[in-house]
Amino acid sequence: MIKRLTFLFSLLISLSTLAQEADTIYNPTVDYASPKKYEIGGVTVSGIKHLESDVLIRIAGLKAGEQLEVPGEKITKGIQKLYKQGLFSDINVTATKLIGKKIYLNIHLQERPRLSSVNYGGLSKSETTKLKEKLKLQKGIQVTDFLLNNTEIVVKDYFKEKGFYNTEVNIVQRDATDEENSVIIDIIVDRSNKIKVRNIFIEGNNAFTAKKIKKFIKNTKEKKLKNFLKSSKYIEEKWAEDKMTLIEKFNEKGFRDALILSDSVVEVADDRVDIYLKYKEGNRYYFNDVTWVGNTVYNSFVLDQVLNLKKGDTYNKTLLDKRLTIEDDAVSNLYLDNGYLFFNANPVETVVGTDSINIEMRIIEGKQAYIDRVNIIGNTKTHEHVARRELYTYPGELFSKKDIIRSVRELAQLGHFDPEAINPDIQPKPESGKVDINYELEEKANDQIELSGGWGAGMVIGTVGLKFSNFSIRNIFNKEAWSPLPTGDGQTLSIKAQTNGSYYSSYSLSFVEPWLGGKKPTSLSTSFYYSKQSGYSRSYSQYYSNNQPNTDQQQEVMGMSVGLARRLKWPDDYFSLYNEVSYQNYRLKDWNYYLIHNGTSNNFSFTTTLSRSSIDNPLYTRRGSSFSLSMKITPPYSLFDNVNYSRLTNSDRDQQEKYKWIEYHKWVFKGKMFSPILNKTDKLVLYTGAEFGYLGHYNKDKRSPFEGFEVGGDGMSGYSMYGSDNIGLRGYGNGTLTPISESGQRLGGNIYSKFTAEVRYPLSLSQSATIYALAFAEAGNAWYEFEDFQPFNVKRSAGIGMRIFLPMFGLLGIDWAYGFDEAARPGENGSQFHFVIGQQF
């Protein structure tokens, strides 16, 4: 107020002298006792550098051409408006000249100082970084009282969350010598002592012991040896949450009237407090009669069965809410899955006697809602039909919550959108009884580049791969669609090459069309691959000491396959059936690593796989299951070729005749289950899996030298044993659980089993990177003869690891595991590191 009077006084003094109307008077003065009216001839602004003059004049309300009384309230109000902006430390209005009845004004403003830099004292490097992120004090912003007060509050709150309740913050301003009207701020922090809880005193407990009550309190713990692994910091917000949680716990145990009478926190030392809590339990209540009012679609018996609350059960408000609206099989979902979007249930409780609760469920069913519009929003690269064909909600059909959940799952399975960002926005239209559904999507990059190196069999294998997961083959000749490749139709094109540089190379090409013909979810997949490998100058058991290639030993493999997969509707629509025809051609020259050493072998097979998958998210699965049973068979040549294979010798000629056409039947079962351990967060997930495989034969004298199981290690595709399935079992070297003979020669695995239990926790679920940590235990083994199969004779391991999914590179990971049992090849157990690329255990 003093400043404003000063400014007004300055203005009145400067206008104390008036001249004749026709004269120009500079720096005129004014007479206090005789106010006069003038027309504003013009307004200027001085003293500013970073603000627009025209904007400030409009804020002051002093426009050229308007009438002005001098002295008067208009100038005072203009000054007040400028002060309210909080940008100025000093404001001065003067008359610069007077021409007749026109007066010219100047507004001189002193801007508040701007921030030059910030220094932090009394903090660690990590604390400084965190506070910089929270405060966001950027160079050039104006230093106001609000900014300084807010800075102090933010710093104190930050340390309160860490248990430092006596933190002192001293903020010092000093002029920046190298910048005009700028200041340096020093933020000096004294955290003092961290406040911890010494004792919690409980009063009023009858049904529960004090020890039990303290277990109900999750965040605030006493500083005791028994709580060594738990935080005992006193944080005011956490204690408030604990009090609310405590009442909820009492309600869950039937104490409907429980309330906290008082609580106090008493400082007993510089770094310790005692907490005194007094509460009243009241009576324990039980559910009595549940009646339904307003229900016409479902009778009371059906609703009672779904609600599943029995007379005489302990009263539990949390359970009542879950069974009514929250859980997957709640009463509300019974209605919502049948179109009753406007359904509402209001439980009215009535106390009966001293310990019983009658509940009257007042139901408002409303009319069934039909879907009006289904919109796809946010697909910038993927064509709309690719997303729309995965939906289970269609215009004109009844609204169904179950169908929306399924649609979200199918959109997530595509891999083209961020699973965590898929949002079904439901827009009810009660006046028409209809509803619009907007599926809000966020595109993510899912094309992948694989650049990797792996160590196996005494050498390094380099891999280069490209995977285009949203390819569009129909636009391959459309120049405008190349950006850099034609995309948007959801097709997958993969190209991959592996090489050692000197004696191994492999090339593969595959293509998948998920909706063949565009009408039904029938998937077509095709692949082609070729590889060439040279052998070694020594025997297999000696090659570790001599890794020079022997070009006289060679193996060439060429293969191709065509497969069709279609979704089934029975037993439910999570099932699918996949059929594949494949052919491999093996050309061997002095190849001493198989039963056959020379000649050509042909493998023509048919594979059928029945699978069911209901997982909710392919990147970080929280719930659901995945099961598959596959059968791969070849024609039983030995049953109709009239050859007595038992009489054939081990000569190359006889072996070529025996294995010219390979025969076998192969069975593999794989099962995975995912479930959240803590339903409140859905983050901590338990994954359990089981696998079994068996390679059988039609004729014991014509066993297949291919198609066995290589067990142990990271499970990555190997280069040496074509036609074999690589089964990862961490804690052991690659393939080291595969049976060998007494002489050390490889026999191969014709039967295997594997069991996995894994706990996962996400560190990041952002679109740019999905990262989760894991701890696991595994067990498995492989056998050559079915007669040797012992289900419980397994090799055990345990360890920890991490997975990172980067859209550009796919899944990457590292595991450390310890194998507890001796492997088939001695010395290949114990501490092992495994690197994972593009696959999951």
Coordinates of N, CA, C and O in Angstrom, one line a residue, residues 355-446:
D355 N -25.7 -58.7 16.6 CA -24.6 -59.2 15.8 C -24.9 -59.7 14.4 O -24.0 -60.3 13.8
S356 N -26.0 -59.3 13.8 CA -26.4 -59.8 12.5 C -26.7 -58.7 11.6 O -27.2 -57.6 12.0
I357 N -26.4 -58.9 10.3 CA -26.7 -57.9 9.3 C -27.6 -58.5 8.2 O -27.2 -59.5 7.6
N358 N -28.7 -57.9 8.0 CA -29.5 -58.2 6.8 C -29.2 -57.2 5.7 O -28.9 -56.0 5.9
I359 N -29.1 -57.8 4.5 CA -28.7 -56.9 3.3 C -29.9 -57.0 2.3 O -30.3 -58.1 1.9
E360 N -30.4 -55.8 2.0 CA -31.3 -55.7 0.9 C -30.6 -55.2 -0.3 O -30.2 -54.0 -0.3
M361 N -30.5 -56.0 -1.4 CA -29.9 -55.6 -2.6 C -30.9 -54.9 -3.5 O -31.8 -55.6 -4.1
R362 N -30.8 -53.6 -3.6 CA -31.7 -52.8 -4.5 C -31.1 -52.7 -5.9 O -30.1 -52.0 -6.1
I363 N -31.7 -53.4 -6.8 CA -31.2 -53.6 -8.2 C -31.9 -52.6 -9.1 O -33.2 -52.5 -9.1
I364 N -31.2 -51.9 -9.9 CA -31.7 -51.1 -11.0 C -31.1 -51.7 -12.3 O -29.9 -51.6 -12.5
E365 N -31.9 -52.5 -13.0 CA -31.3 -53.2 -14.2 C -31.2 -52.3 -15.4 O -30.2 -52.4 -16.1
G366 N -32.2 -51.4 -15.6 CA -32.2 -50.6 -16.8 C -32.4 -51.4 -18.0 O -32.7 -52.6 -18.0
K367 N -32.3 -50.8 -19.2 CA -32.5 -51.5 -20.4 C -31.2 -52.0 -21.0 O -30.1 -51.5 -20.6
Q368 N -31.3 -53.0 -21.8 CA -30.1 -53.5 -22.5 C -29.5 -52.5 -23.4 O -30.3 -51.8 -24.2
A369 N -28.2 -52.3 -23.4 CA -27.6 -51.3 -24.3 C -27.0 -52.1 -25.5 O -26.4 -53.1 -25.4
Y370 N -27.2 -51.5 -26.7 CA -26.7 -52.0 -27.9 C -25.6 -51.1 -28.4 O -25.6 -49.9 -28.2
I371 N -24.6 -51.7 -29.0 CA -23.5 -51.0 -29.5 C -23.8 -50.2 -30.8 O -24.4 -50.7 -31.7
D372 N -23.5 -48.9 -30.7 CA -23.8 -48.0 -31.9 C -22.6 -48.0 -32.8 O -22.6 -48.4 -33.9
R373 N -21.5 -47.4 -32.3 CA -20.3 -47.2 -33.1 C -19.1 -47.8 -32.4 O -19.0 -47.8 -31.1
V374 N -18.2 -48.4 -33.2 CA -17.0 -48.9 -32.7 C -15.9 -48.2 -33.4 O -15.8 -48.3 -34.7
N375 N -15.1 -47.4 -32.7 CA -14.1 -46.6 -33.4 C -12.7 -47.0 -33.0 O -12.4 -47.4 -31.8
I376 N -11.8 -47.0 -33.9 CA -10.4 -47.3 -33.7 C -9.6 -46.0 -33.7 O -9.7 -45.2 -34.8
I377 N -8.9 -45.6 -32.7 CA -8.3 -44.3 -32.6 C -6.8 -44.6 -32.2 O -6.5 -45.4 -31.4
G378 N -5.9 -43.9 -32.9 CA -4.5 -43.9 -32.6 C -3.6 -44.8 -33.5 O -2.4 -44.8 -33.3
N379 N -4.2 -45.5 -34.4 CA -3.4 -46.3 -35.3 C -2.9 -45.5 -36.5 O -3.6 -45.2 -37.4
T380 N -1.7 -45.1 -36.3 CA -1.0 -44.2 -37.3 C -0.3 -45.0 -38.5 O -0.2 -44.5 -39.5
K381 N 0.1 -46.3 -38.2 CA 0.8 -47.1 -39.2 C 0.0 -48.3 -39.6 O -0.1 -48.6 -40.7
T382 N -0.6 -48.9 -38.6 CA -1.4 -50.2 -38.9 C -2.7 -49.8 -39.5 O -3.4 -49.0 -39.0
H383 N -3.0 -50.5 -40.6 CA -4.3 -50.2 -41.2 C -5.5 -50.6 -40.3 O -5.4 -51.6 -39.5
E384 N -6.6 -49.9 -40.4 CA -7.7 -50.0 -39.4 C -8.2 -51.4 -39.5 O -8.6 -52.0 -38.5
H385 N -8.3 -52.0 -40.7 CA -8.9 -53.4 -40.8 C -8.1 -54.4 -40.0 O -8.7 -55.4 -39.6
V386 N -6.8 -54.2 -39.8 CA -6.0 -55.2 -39.1 C -6.4 -55.2 -37.6 O -6.5 -56.2 -37.0
A387 N -6.7 -54.0 -37.1 CA -7.1 -53.9 -35.7 C -8.6 -54.3 -35.5 O -9.0 -55.1 -34.6
R388 N -9.4 -53.9 -36.5 CA -10.9 -54.1 -36.4 C -11.2 -55.6 -36.5 O -12.1 -56.1 -35.8
R389 N -10.5 -56.3 -37.3 CA -10.8 -57.8 -37.4 C -10.5 -58.6 -36.2 O -11.0 -59.7 -36.1
E390 N -9.8 -58.0 -35.2 CA -9.5 -58.7 -34.0 C -10.5 -58.5 -32.9 O -10.5 -59.1 -31.8
L391 N -11.5 -57.5 -33.2 CA -12.4 -57.2 -32.1 C -13.6 -58.2 -32.0 O -13.9 -58.9 -33.0
Y392 N -14.1 -58.2 -30.8 CA -15.3 -59.1 -30.5 C -16.5 -58.2 -30.3 O -17.6 -58.8 -29.9
T393 N -16.4 -56.9 -30.5 CA -17.6 -56.0 -30.3 C -17.9 -55.5 -31.7 O -17.1 -54.9 -32.4
Y394 N -19.2 -55.6 -32.1 CA -19.7 -55.1 -33.4 C -20.9 -54.2 -33.2 O -21.8 -54.5 -32.3
P395 N -21.0 -53.2 -34.1 CA -22.2 -52.4 -34.1 C -23.5 -53.2 -34.2 O -23.6 -54.1 -35.0
G396 N -24.5 -52.8 -33.4 CA -25.8 -53.5 -33.5 C -25.9 -54.7 -32.5 O -27.0 -55.2 -32.2
E397 N -24.8 -55.1 -31.9 CA -24.8 -56.2 -31.0 C -25.0 -55.7 -29.5 O -24.8 -54.5 -29.3
L398 N -25.4 -56.6 -28.6 CA -25.5 -56.2 -27.2 C -24.2 -55.9 -26.7 O -23.1 -56.5 -27.0
F399 N -24.2 -54.9 -25.8 CA -23.0 -54.6 -25.1 C -22.5 -55.8 -24.2 O -23.4 -56.4 -23.6
S400 N -21.2 -56.0 -24.1 CA -20.7 -57.1 -23.3 C -19.3 -56.8 -22.8 O -18.4 -56.5 -23.6
K401 N -19.2 -56.7 -21.5 CA -17.9 -56.4 -20.9 C -16.9 -57.5 -21.2 O -15.7 -57.2 -21.5
K402 N -17.4 -58.7 -21.2 CA -16.5 -59.8 -21.5 C -15.9 -59.7 -22.9 O -14.7 -60.0 -23.2
D403 N -16.7 -59.3 -23.9 CA -16.2 -59.1 -25.3 C -15.2 -58.0 -25.4 O -14.3 -58.0 -26.2
I404 N -15.4 -56.9 -24.6 CA -14.4 -55.8 -24.6 C -13.1 -56.3 -24.0 O -12.0 -56.0 -24.6
I405 N -13.1 -57.0 -22.9 CA -11.9 -57.6 -22.3 C -11.2 -58.5 -23.4 O -9.9 -58.4 -23.5
R406 N -11.9 -59.3 -24.0 CA -11.3 -60.2 -25.0 C -10.8 -59.4 -26.2 O -9.7 -59.7 -26.7
S407 N -11.4 -58.3 -26.6 CA -10.9 -57.5 -27.7 C -9.6 -56.8 -27.3 O -8.7 -56.8 -28.2
V408 N -9.5 -56.3 -26.1 CA -8.3 -55.7 -25.7 C -7.1 -56.8 -25.7 O -6.0 -56.5 -26.1
R409 N -7.4 -58.0 -25.3 CA -6.4 -59.0 -25.3 C -6.0 -59.3 -26.7 O -4.7 -59.4 -27.0
E410 N -6.9 -59.4 -27.7 CA -6.5 -59.7 -29.0 C -5.7 -58.6 -29.6 O -4.7 -58.8 -30.4
L411 N -6.0 -57.3 -29.3 CA -5.3 -56.2 -29.8 C -3.8 -56.2 -29.2 O -2.9 -55.9 -30.0
A412 N -3.7 -56.6 -28.0 CA -2.4 -56.7 -27.4 C -1.6 -57.8 -28.0 O -0.3 -57.7 -28.2
Q413 N -2.2 -58.9 -28.4 CA -1.5 -60.1 -29.0 C -0.9 -59.7 -30.4 O 0.0 -60.3 -30.8
L414 N -1.5 -58.7 -31.0 CA -1.0 -58.4 -32.4 C 0.5 -57.9 -32.3 O 1.2 -58.2 -33.2
G415 N 0.8 -57.2 -31.2 CA 2.2 -56.8 -31.1 C 2.5 -55.4 -31.8 O 3.6 -54.9 -31.7
H416 N 1.4 -54.8 -32.4 CA 1.6 -53.6 -33.1 C 1.3 -52.4 -32.2 O 1.7 -51.2 -32.5
F417 N 0.7 -52.6 -31.0 CA 0.3 -51.5 -30.1 C 0.9 -51.8 -28.7 O 1.1 -52.9 -28.3
D418 N 1.1 -50.7 -28.0 CA 1.6 -50.8 -26.6 C 0.5 -51.4 -25.8 O -0.6 -50.8 -25.6
P419 N 0.7 -52.6 -25.2 CA -0.4 -53.3 -24.5 C -0.8 -52.5 -23.3 O -2.0 -52.6 -22.9
E420 N 0.1 -51.8 -22.6 CA -0.2 -51.0 -21.4 C -1.1 -49.8 -21.7 O -1.7 -49.2 -20.8
A421 N -1.1 -49.4 -23.0 CA -1.8 -48.1 -23.4 C -3.1 -48.4 -24.1 O -3.8 -47.4 -24.4
I422 N -3.5 -49.6 -24.3 CA -4.8 -49.9 -24.9 C -5.9 -49.6 -24.0 O -6.0 -50.1 -22.9
N423 N -6.8 -48.7 -24.4 CA -7.8 -48.2 -23.5 C -9.2 -48.2 -24.2 O -9.4 -47.5 -25.2
P424 N -10.1 -49.1 -23.8 CA -11.4 -49.1 -24.3 C -12.3 -48.0 -23.7 O -12.7 -48.1 -22.5
D425 N -12.5 -46.9 -24.4 CA -13.3 -45.8 -23.9 C -14.8 -46.0 -24.2 O -15.2 -46.0 -25.3
I426 N -15.5 -46.3 -23.1 CA -17.0 -46.6 -23.3 C -17.8 -45.3 -23.1 O -17.7 -44.7 -22.1
Q427 N -18.6 -45.0 -24.1 CA -19.4 -43.8 -24.1 C -20.9 -44.2 -24.1 O -21.5 -44.3 -25.1
P428 N -21.5 -44.3 -22.9 CA -22.9 -44.6 -22.9 C -23.8 -43.5 -23.4 O -23.5 -42.3 -23.2
K429 N -24.9 -43.9 -24.0 CA -25.9 -42.9 -24.4 C -27.3 -43.3 -23.9 O -28.1 -44.0 -24.6
P430 N -27.5 -43.0 -22.6 CA -28.7 -43.5 -21.9 C -30.0 -43.1 -22.6 O -31.0 -43.8 -22.6
E431 N -30.0 -41.9 -23.3 CA -31.3 -41.4 -23.9 C -31.7 -42.3 -25.1 O -32.9 -42.5 -25.3
S432 N -30.7 -43.0 -25.7 CA -31.1 -43.8 -26.8 C -30.9 -45.3 -26.5 O -31.2 -46.2 -27.3
G433 N -30.3 -45.6 -25.3 CA -30.1 -47.0 -24.9 C -29.0 -47.6 -25.7 O -28.9 -48.8 -25.9
K434 N -28.0 -46.8 -26.2 CA -26.9 -47.3 -27.0 C -25.6 -46.9 -26.4 O -25.6 -46.1 -25.4
V435 N -24.5 -47.4 -26.9 CA -23.2 -47.1 -26.4 C -22.2 -47.1 -27.5 O -22.3 -47.9 -28.5
D436 N -21.3 -46.1 -27.5 CA -20.2 -46.1 -28.4 C -18.9 -46.6 -27.7 O -18.7 -46.4 -26.5
I437 N -18.1 -47.4 -28.4 CA -16.9 -47.9 -27.9 C -15.7 -47.4 -28.7 O -15.6 -47.6 -29.9
N438 N -14.8 -46.7 -28.1 CA -13.6 -46.2 -28.7 C -12.4 -46.9 -28.2 O -12.1 -46.8 -27.0
Y439 N -11.7 -47.6 -29.1 CA -10.5 -48.3 -28.7 C -9.3 -47.4 -29.0 O -9.0 -47.2 -30.1
E440 N -8.8 -46.9 -27.9 CA -7.7 -45.9 -28.0 C -6.4 -46.7 -28.0 O -6.1 -47.4 -27.0
L441 N -5.6 -46.6 -29.1 CA -4.4 -47.3 -29.3 C -3.2 -46.4 -29.4 O -3.3 -45.2 -29.7
E442 N -2.1 -47.0 -29.1 CA -0.8 -46.3 -29.3 C 0.2 -47.2 -30.0 O 0.6 -48.2 -29.5
E443 N 0.5 -46.8 -31.2 CA 1.4 -47.6 -32.1 C 2.8 -47.7 -31.4 O 3.2 -46.8 -30.6
K444 N 3.4 -48.9 -31.6 CA 4.8 -49.1 -31.1 C 5.6 -49.7 -32.2 O 5.0 -50.4 -33.1
A445 N 6.8 -49.4 -32.2 CA 7.7 -50.1 -33.2 C 7.9 -51.5 -32.9 O 8.3 -51.9 -31.7
N446 N 7.6 -52.4 -33.8 CA 7.8 -53.8 -33.5 C 8.6 -54.5 -34.6 O 8.7 -55.8 -34.6

